[in-house]
Coordinates of C-alpha atoms and ligand atoms in Angstrom, one line a residue:
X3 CA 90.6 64.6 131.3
X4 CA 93.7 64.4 129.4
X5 CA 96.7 66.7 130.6
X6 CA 98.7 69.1 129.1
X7 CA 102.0 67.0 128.2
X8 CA 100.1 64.6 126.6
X9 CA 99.1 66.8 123.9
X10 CA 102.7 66.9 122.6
X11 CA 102.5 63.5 120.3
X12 CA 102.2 64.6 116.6
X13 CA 100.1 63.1 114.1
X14 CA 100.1 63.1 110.4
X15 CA 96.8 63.6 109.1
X16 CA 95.8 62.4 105.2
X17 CA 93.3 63.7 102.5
X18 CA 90.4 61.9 102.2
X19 CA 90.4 61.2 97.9
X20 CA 88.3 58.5 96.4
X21 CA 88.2 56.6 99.6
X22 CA 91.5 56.7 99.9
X23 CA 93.8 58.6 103.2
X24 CA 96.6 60.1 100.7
X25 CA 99.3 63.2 101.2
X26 CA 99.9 66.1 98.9
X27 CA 101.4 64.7 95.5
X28 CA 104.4 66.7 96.3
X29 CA 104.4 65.5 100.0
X30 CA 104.2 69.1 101.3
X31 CA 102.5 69.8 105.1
X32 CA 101.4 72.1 107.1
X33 CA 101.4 72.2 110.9
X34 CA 98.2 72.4 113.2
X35 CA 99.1 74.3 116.0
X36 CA 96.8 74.1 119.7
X37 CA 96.3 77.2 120.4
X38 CA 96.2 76.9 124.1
X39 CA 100.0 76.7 124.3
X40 CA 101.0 77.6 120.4
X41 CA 102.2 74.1 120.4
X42 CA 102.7 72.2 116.9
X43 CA 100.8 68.8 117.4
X44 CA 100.0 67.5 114.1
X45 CA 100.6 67.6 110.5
X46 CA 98.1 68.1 107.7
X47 CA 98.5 67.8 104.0
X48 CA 99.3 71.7 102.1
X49 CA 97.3 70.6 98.8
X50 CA 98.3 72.0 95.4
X51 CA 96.2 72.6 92.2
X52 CA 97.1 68.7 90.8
X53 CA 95.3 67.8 94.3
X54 CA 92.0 69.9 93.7
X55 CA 91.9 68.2 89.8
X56 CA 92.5 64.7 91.1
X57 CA 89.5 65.0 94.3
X58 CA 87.4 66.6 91.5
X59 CA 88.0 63.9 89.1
X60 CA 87.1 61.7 92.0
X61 CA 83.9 63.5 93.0
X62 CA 82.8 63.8 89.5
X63 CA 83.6 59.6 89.0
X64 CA 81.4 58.8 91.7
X65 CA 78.4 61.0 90.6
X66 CA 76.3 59.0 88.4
X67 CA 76.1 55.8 90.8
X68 CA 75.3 58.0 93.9
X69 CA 72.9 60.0 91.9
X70 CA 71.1 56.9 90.4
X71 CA 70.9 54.9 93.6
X72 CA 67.2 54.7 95.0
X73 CA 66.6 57.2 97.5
X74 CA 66.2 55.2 100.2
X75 CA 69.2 53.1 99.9
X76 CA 71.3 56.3 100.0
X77 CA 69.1 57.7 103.1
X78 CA 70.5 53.9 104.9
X79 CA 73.9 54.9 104.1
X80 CA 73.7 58.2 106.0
X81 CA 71.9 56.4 108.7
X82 CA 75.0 54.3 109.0
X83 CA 77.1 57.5 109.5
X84 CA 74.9 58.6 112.1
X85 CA 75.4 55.4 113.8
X86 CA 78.6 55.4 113.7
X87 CA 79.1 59.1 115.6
X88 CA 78.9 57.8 118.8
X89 CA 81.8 55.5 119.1
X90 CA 83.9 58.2 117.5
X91 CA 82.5 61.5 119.2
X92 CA 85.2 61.2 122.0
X93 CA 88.4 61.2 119.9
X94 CA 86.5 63.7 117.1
X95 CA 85.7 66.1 119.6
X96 CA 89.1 66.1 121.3
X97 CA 90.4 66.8 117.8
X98 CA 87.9 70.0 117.6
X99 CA 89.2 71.1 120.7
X100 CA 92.8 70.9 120.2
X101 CA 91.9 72.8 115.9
X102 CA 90.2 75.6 117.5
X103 CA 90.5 76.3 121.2
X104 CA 86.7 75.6 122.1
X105 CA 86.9 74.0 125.7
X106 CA 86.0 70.3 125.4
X107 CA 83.2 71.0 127.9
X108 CA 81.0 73.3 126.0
X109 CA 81.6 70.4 123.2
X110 CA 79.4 68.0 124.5
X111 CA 76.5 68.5 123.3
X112 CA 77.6 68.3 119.4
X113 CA 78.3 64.7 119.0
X114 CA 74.5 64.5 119.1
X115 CA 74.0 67.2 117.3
X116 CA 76.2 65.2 114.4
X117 CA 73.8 62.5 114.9
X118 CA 70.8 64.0 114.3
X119 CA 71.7 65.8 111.4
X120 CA 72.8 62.6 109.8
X121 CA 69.7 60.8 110.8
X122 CA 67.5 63.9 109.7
X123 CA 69.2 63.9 106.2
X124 CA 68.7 60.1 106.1
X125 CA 65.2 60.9 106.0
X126 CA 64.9 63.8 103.7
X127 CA 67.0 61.6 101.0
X128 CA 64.0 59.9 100.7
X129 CA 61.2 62.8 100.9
X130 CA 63.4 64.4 98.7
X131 CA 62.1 62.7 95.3
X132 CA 58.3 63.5 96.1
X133 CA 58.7 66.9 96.1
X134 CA 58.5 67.7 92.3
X135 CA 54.7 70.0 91.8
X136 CA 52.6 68.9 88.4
X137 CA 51.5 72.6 86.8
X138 CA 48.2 73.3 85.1
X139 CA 49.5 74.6 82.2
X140 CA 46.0 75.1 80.1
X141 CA 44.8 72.5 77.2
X142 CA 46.9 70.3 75.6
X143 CA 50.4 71.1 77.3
X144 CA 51.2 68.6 81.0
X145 CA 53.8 70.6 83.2
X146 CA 55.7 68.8 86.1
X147 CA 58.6 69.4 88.1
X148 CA 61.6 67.4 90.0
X149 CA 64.3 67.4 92.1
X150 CA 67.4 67.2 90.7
X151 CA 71.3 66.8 92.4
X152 CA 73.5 69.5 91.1
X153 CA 76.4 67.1 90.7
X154 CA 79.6 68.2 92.8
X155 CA 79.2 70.2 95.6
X156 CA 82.4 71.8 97.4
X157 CA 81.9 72.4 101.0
X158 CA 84.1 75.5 102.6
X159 CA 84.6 75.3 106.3
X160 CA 85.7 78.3 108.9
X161 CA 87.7 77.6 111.5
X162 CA 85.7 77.8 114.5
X163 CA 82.8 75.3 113.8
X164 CA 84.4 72.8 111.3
X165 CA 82.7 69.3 112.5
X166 CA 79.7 71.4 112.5
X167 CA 79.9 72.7 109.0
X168 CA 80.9 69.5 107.7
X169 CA 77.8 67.7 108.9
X170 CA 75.0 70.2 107.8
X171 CA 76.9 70.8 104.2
X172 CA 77.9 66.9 103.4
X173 CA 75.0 64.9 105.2
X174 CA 72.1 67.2 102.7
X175 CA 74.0 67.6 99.8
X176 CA 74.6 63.8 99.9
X177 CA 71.1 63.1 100.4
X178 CA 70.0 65.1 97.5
X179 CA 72.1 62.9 95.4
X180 CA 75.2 64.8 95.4
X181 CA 79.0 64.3 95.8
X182 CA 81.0 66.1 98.1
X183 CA 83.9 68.0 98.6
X184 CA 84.9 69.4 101.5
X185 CA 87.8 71.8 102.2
X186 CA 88.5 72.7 106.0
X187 CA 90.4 75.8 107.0
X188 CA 93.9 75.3 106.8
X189 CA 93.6 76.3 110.7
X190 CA 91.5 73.6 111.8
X191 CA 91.8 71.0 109.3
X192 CA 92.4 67.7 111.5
X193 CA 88.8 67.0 112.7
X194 CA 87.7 67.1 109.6
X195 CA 90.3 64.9 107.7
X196 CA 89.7 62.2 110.6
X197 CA 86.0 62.7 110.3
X198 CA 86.7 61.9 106.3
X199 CA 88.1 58.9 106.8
X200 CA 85.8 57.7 109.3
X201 CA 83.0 58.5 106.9
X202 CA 85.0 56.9 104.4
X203 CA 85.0 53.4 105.7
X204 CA 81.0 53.9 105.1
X205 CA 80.5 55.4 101.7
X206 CA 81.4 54.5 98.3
X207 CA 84.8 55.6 97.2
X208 CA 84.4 59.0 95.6
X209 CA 80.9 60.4 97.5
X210 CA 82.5 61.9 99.9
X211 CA 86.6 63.6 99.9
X212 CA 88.2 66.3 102.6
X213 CA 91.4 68.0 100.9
X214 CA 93.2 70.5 103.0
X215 CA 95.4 73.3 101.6
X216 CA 95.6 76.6 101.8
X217 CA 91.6 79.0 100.2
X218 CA 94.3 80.6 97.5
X219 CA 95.8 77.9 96.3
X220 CA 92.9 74.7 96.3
X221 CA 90.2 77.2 97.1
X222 CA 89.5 79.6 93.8
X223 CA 91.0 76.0 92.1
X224 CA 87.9 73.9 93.6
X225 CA 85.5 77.1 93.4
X226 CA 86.6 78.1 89.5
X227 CA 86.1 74.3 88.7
X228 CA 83.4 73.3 85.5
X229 CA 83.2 70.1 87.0
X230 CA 82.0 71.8 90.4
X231 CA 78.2 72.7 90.4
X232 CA 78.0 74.1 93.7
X233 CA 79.6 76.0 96.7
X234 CA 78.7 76.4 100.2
X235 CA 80.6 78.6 102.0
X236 CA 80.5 79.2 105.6
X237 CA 83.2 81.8 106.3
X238 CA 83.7 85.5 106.0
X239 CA 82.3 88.4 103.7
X240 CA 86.1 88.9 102.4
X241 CA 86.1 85.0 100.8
X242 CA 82.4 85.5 99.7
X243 CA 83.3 88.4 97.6
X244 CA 86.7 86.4 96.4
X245 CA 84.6 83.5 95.2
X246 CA 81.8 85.3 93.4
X247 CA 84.8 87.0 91.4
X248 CA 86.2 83.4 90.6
X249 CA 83.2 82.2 89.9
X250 CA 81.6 84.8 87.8
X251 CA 83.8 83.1 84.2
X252 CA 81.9 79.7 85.1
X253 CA 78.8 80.8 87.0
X254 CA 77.2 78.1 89.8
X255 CA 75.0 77.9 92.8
X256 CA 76.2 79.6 95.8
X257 CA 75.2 79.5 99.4
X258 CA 76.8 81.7 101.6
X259 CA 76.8 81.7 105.4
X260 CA 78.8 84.7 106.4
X261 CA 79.7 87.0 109.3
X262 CA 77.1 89.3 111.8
X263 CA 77.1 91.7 114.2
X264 CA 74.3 90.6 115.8
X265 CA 72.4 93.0 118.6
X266 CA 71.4 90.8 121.8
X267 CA 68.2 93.3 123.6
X268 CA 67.8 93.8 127.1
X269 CA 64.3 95.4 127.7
X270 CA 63.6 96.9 131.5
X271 CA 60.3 94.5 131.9
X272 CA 63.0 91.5 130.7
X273 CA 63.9 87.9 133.9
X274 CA 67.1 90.0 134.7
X275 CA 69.2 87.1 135.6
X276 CA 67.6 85.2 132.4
X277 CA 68.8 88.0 130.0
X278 CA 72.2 88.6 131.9
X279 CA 73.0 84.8 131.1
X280 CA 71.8 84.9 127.5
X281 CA 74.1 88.0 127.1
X282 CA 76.8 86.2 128.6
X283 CA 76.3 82.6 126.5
X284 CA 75.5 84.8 123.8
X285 CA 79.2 85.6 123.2
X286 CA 81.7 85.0 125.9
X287 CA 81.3 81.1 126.7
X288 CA 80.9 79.5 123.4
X289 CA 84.6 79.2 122.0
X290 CA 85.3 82.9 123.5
X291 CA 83.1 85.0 120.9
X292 CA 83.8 82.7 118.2
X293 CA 80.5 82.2 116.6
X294 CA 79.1 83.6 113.8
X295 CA 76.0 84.4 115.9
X296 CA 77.7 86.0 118.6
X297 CA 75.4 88.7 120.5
X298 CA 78.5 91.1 120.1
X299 CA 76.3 94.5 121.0
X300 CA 74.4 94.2 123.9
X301 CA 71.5 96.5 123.6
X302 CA 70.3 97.5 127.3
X303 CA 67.3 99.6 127.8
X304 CA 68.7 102.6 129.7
X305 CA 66.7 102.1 133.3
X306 CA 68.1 99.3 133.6
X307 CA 71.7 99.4 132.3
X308 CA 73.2 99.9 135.2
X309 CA 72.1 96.9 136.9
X310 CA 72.5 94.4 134.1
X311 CA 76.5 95.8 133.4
X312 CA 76.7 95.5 137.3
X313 CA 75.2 91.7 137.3
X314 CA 77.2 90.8 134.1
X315 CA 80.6 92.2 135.7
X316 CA 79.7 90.2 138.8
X317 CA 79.6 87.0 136.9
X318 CA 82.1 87.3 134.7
X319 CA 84.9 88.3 137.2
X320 CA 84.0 85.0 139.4
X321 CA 87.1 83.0 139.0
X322 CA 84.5 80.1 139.4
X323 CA 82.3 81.0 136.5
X324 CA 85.4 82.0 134.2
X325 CA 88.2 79.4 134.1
X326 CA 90.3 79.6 131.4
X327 CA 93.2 76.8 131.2
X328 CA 93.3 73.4 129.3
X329 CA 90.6 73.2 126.8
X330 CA 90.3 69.4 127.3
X331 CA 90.0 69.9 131.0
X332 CA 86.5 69.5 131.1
X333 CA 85.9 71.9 134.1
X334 CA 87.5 74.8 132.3
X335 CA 84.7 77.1 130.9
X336 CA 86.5 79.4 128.3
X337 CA 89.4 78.8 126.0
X338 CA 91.8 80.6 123.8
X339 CA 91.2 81.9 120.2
X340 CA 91.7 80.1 117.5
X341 CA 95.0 80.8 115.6
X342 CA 97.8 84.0 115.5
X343 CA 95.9 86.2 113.1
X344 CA 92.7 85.7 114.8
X345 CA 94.0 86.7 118.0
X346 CA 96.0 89.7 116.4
X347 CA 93.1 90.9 115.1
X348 CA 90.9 90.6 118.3
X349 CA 93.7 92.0 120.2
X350 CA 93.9 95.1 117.6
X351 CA 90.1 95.8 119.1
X352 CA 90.9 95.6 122.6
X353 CA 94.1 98.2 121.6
X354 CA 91.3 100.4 119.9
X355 CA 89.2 100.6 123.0
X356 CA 91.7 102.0 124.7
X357 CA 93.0 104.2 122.6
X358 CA 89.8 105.5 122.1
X359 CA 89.2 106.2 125.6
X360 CA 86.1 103.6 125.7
X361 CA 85.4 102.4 129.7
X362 CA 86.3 98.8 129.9
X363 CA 83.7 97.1 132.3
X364 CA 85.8 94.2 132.5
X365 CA 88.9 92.4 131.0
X366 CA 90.8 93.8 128.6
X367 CA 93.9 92.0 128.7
X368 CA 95.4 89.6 126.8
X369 CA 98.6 87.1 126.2
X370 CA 99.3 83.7 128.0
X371 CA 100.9 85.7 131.3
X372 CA 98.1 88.1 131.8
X373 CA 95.5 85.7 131.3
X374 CA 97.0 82.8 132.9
X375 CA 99.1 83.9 135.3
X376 CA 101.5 81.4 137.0
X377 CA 100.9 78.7 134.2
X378 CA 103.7 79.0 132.3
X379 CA 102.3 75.9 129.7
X380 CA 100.1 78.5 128.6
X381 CA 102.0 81.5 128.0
X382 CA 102.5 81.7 124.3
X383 CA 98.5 80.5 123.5
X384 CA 96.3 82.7 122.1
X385 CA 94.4 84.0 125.4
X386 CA 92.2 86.9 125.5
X387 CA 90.3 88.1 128.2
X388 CA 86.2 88.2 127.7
X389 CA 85.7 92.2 127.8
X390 CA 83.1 94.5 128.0
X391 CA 83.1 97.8 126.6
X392 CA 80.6 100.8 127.4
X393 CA 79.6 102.7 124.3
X394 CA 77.2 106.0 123.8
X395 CA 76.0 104.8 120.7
X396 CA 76.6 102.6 118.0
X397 CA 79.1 104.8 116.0
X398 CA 82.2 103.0 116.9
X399 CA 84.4 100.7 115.0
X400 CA 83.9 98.1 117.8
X401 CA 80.0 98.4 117.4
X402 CA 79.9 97.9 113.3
X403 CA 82.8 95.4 112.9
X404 CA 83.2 92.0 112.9
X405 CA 85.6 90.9 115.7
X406 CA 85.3 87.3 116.5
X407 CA 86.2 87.0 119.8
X408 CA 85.5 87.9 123.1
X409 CA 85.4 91.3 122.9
X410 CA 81.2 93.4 123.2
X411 CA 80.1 96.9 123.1
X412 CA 77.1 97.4 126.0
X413 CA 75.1 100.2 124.3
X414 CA 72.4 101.9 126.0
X415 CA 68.9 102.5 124.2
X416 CA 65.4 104.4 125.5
X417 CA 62.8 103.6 123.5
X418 CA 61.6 100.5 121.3
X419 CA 62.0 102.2 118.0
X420 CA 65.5 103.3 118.7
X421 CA 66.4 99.7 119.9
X422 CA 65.3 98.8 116.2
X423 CA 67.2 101.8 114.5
X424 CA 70.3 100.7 116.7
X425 CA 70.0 96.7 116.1
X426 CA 69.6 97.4 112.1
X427 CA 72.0 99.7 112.1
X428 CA 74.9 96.9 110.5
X429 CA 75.5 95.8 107.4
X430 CA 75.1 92.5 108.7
X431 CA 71.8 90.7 109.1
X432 CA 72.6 87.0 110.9
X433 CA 71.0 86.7 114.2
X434 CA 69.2 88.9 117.1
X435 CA 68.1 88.4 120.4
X436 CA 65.0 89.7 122.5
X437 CA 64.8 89.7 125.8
X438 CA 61.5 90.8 127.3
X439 CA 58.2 89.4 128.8
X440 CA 55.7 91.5 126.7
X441 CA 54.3 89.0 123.9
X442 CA 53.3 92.0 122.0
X443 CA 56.5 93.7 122.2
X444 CA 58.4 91.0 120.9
X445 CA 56.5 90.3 117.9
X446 CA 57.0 93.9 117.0
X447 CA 60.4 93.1 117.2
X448 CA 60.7 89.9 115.3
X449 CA 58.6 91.8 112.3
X450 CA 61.4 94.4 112.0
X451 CA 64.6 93.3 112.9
X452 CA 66.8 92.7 109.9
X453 CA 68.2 89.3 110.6
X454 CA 68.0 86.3 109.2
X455 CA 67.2 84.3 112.8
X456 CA 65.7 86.2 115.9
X457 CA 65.3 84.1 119.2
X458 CA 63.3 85.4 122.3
X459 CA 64.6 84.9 126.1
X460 CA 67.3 82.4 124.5
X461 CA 69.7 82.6 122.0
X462 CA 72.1 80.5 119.3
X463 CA 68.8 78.3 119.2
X464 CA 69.6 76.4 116.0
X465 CA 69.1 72.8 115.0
X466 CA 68.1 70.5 111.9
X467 CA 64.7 71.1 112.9
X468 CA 64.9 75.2 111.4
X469 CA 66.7 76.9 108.7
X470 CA 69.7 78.5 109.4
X471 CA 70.5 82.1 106.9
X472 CA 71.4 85.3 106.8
X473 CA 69.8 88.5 105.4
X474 CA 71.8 91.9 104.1
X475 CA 76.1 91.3 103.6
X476 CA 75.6 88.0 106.4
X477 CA 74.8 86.1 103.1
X478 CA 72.0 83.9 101.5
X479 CA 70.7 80.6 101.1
X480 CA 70.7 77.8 103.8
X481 CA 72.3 74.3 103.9
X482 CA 69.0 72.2 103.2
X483 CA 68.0 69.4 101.4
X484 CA 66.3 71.2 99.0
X485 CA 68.9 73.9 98.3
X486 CA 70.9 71.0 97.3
X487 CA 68.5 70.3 94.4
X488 CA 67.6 71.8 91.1
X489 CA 64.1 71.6 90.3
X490 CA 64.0 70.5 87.5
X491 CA 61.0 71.6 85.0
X492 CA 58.9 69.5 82.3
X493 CA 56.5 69.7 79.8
X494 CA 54.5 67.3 77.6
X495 CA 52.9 68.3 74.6
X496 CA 49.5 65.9 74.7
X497 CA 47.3 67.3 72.2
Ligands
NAD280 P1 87.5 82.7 106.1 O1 86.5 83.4 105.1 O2 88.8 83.4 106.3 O3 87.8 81.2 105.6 C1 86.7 80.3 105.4 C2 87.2 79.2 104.4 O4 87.3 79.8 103.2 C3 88.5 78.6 104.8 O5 88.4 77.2 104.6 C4 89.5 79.2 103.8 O6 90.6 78.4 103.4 C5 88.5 79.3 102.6 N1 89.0 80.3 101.6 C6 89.8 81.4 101.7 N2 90.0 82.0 100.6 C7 89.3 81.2 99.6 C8 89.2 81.4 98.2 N3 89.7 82.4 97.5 N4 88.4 80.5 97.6 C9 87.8 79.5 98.3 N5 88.0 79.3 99.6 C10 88.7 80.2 100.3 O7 86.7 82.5 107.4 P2 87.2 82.0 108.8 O8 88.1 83.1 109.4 O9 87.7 80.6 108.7 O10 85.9 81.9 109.7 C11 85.4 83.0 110.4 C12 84.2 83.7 109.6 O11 83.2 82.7 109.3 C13 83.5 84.8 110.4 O12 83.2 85.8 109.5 C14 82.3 84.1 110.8 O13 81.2 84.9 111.1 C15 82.0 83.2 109.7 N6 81.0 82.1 110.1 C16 79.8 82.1 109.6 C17 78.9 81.1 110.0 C18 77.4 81.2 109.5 O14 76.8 80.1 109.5 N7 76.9 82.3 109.0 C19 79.3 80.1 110.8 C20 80.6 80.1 111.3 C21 81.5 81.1 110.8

């Protein structure tokens, strides 16, 4: 456990160009501030336009030898990243914490997570070339197919899941046979600039560059590129619809990982104390509602609504269970948002449901003195309360939009096709969660819920082992092996 003071000493972190840990040409920063206390603790470099052109230059340098590298010897070289996570995983993960606010405990489990991804795209490097298809084109003409890298892939992080992000964009894309750039948020930038160099020491110069900066500046630069062949975003609808613009002079392959408002449902034959803690781990705990996934409207069949608002507000009232405070305290359970206009915005919701006369269940306040009372240290972070909000229906601004934080409607439903015409009811399509014990009900569910990923008596299940996309405005695509290819087609005239 590491204490509070000793979070003051500031660091100056570097881009990660052509192997190299460099600043801004014009020696311009930015600060990363912790948003526990709203404390400056490190520096990061604010990248201009001559940046963007030098780490594409770079990217574009190194294609040819990574692309023309056997398979396999690539797949060794992410193995060796892999390796290499463990040693590292304390000091990376204390670097998440202090970028984002997610509480180092609920952390752990991602330096393996990092590891496996590595390992599993260390294997599909090599599957990768044999998966080309030979086409029975009729007499005389032999059709085949294969895999292709696109060349330069640019890699755009969110904030709230950067080491994450980084791994599942760079560790395929490389394995296909690309190179990669990745651009953080300028609000969480550190990890993944240390992470950079770390990977660094391991890859040839040029395969693999962070740059930092701010999206309007080095983003629409790096998106708008000719040399750049694809973008993977993971970030919001708004940045989505700003890239397809930039991009629609000097069209490339997009992936898009965006927001959801995903419905997490309760039905009455539903473990109660099962569903009550995948309601509660489906948004409060992890980084306080700051996952795309979150299960932000909790759909409760009505003969039992009572009950489940009554266990949830039991649990999450316990000063034992909830225990906000320093994030790299490892017996804390919930931590701040992740930077000012994040928490204005979630704050701005919490405003609404009063306003609008909603009935808070619990929480509801926010600021470092009403969260933390007594602990000055933490008065100016960005602390918000995990609250509940009873809602009739799903009408409300709370119930269709995006908030990112620890903020849920509780909506009450009678039957299973209105729990459908309520869960669909979103223009977002990410994730769902179904909480019953009737086999037959549940398929019915899966079958018609509009979401990309659906999980039954769990949720946030993801992992190298599935794919990982959106359906309707929560995006398309998924960052695979494969999507990292173009396939490539052939024929031979052999008459
Ligand atoms: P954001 O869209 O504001 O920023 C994401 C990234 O885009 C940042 O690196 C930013 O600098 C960059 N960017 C901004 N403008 C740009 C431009 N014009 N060109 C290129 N890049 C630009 O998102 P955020 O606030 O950092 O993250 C939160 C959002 O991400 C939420 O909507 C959340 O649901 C979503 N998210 C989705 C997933 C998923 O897998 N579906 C995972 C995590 C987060």
């Amino acid at each position: 456990m590491t204490n509070v003071s000793e979070k003051s000493k500031l660091t100056t972190y570097g881009n990660i160009i052509n192997g190299q840990s460099v600043q801004a040409q014009d020696g311009a920063v930015s600060n990363s501030i912790d948003p526990s206390t709203a404390e400056v603790w490190a520096t990061i470099p604010s990248s201009k336009k001559e940046d963007a052109e030098w780490v594409v230059q770079a990217a574009r340098a190194a294609f040819d030898d990574w692309a023309n590298l056997p398979a396999r010897t690539r797949g060794d070289y992410l193995r060796k990243i892999g390796d290499m996570i463990p040693e590292y995983a304390a000091e990376l993960l204390e670097l998440e914490t202090r970028n984002n606010g997610w509480v180092l405990d609920e952390y752990q489990y991602l330096a393996e997570v990092l590891k496996q991804v590595w390992y599993d795209a260390a294997g599909a490097a090599s599957l990768v070339g044999a998966q080309g298809r030979t086409v029975q084109m009729g007499t005389g003409d032999f059709g085949f197919t294969s895999r292709k890298p696109y060349g330069v892939v640019v890699g755009i992080l969110p904030w709230n899941a950067p080491l994450f992000t980084f791994t599942i964009k760079a560790a395929y894309a490389l394995a296909a046979g690309n190179t990669v750039i990745i651009k953080p948020s300028e609000s969480a930038a550190v990890g993944s600039l240390r992470y950079g160099e770390l990977i660094s020491h391991i890859l040839p110069p040029g395969v693999l560059n962070v740059i930092s900066g701010a999206g309007r500046e080095i983003g629409d630069y790096l998106v708008s590129h000719k040399e750049v062949n694809k973008v993977s975003l993971t970030g919001s609808k708004a940045t989505a619809e700003r890239i397809t613009k930039a991009t629609a002079h000097s069209p490339k392959s997009l992936i898009f990982e965006l927001g959801g408002k995903s419905p997490n449902i309760v039905f009455e034959d539903a473990d109660i104390d099962q569903a009550v803690h995948g309601l509660i781990n489906g948004i409060f705990t992890p980084n306080s509602g700051q996952i795309c996934v979150a299960g932000s409207r909790m759909l409760i069949q009505r003969s039992i609504y009572d009950e489940v608002i009554g266990r949830l507000k039991e649990l999450m009232t316990d000063n034992e269970f909830v225990k906000h405070g320093d994030t790299l305290d490892t017996n804390n359970t919930m931590g701040p948002i992740a930077n000012e206009a994040q928490y204005q915005s979630v704050c701005g919701f919490i405003d609404e449901a009063s306003k609008e006369g909603y009935e808070v269940v619990f929480g509801g306040k926010y600021g470092g003195e009403a969260v933390l009372p007594g602990q000055p240290e933490f008065a100016d972070g960005y602390w918000v309360q995990p609250t509940l909000v009873k809602v009739a229906d799903n009408s409300s601004k709370l119930a269709h939009e995006e908030i990112f934080g620890p903020v849920a409607v509780a909506i009450p439903f009678d039957t299973e096709d209105e729990a459908i015409q309520i869960a669909n009811d979103t223009n977002f399509g990410l994730a769902a969660g179904v909480w019953t014990q009737n086999l037959s009900l549940a398929h019915r569910m899966i079958d018609k819920l509009q979401a990309g990923n659906v999980w039954v008596n769990t949720y946030a299940r993801v992992g190298a082992d599935l794919p990982f996309s959106g359906v309707k405005e929560s995006g398309y695509g998924t960052d695979s092996v494969l999507d990292y290819t173009v396939e490539k087609a052939c024929v031979i005239n052999i008459r």
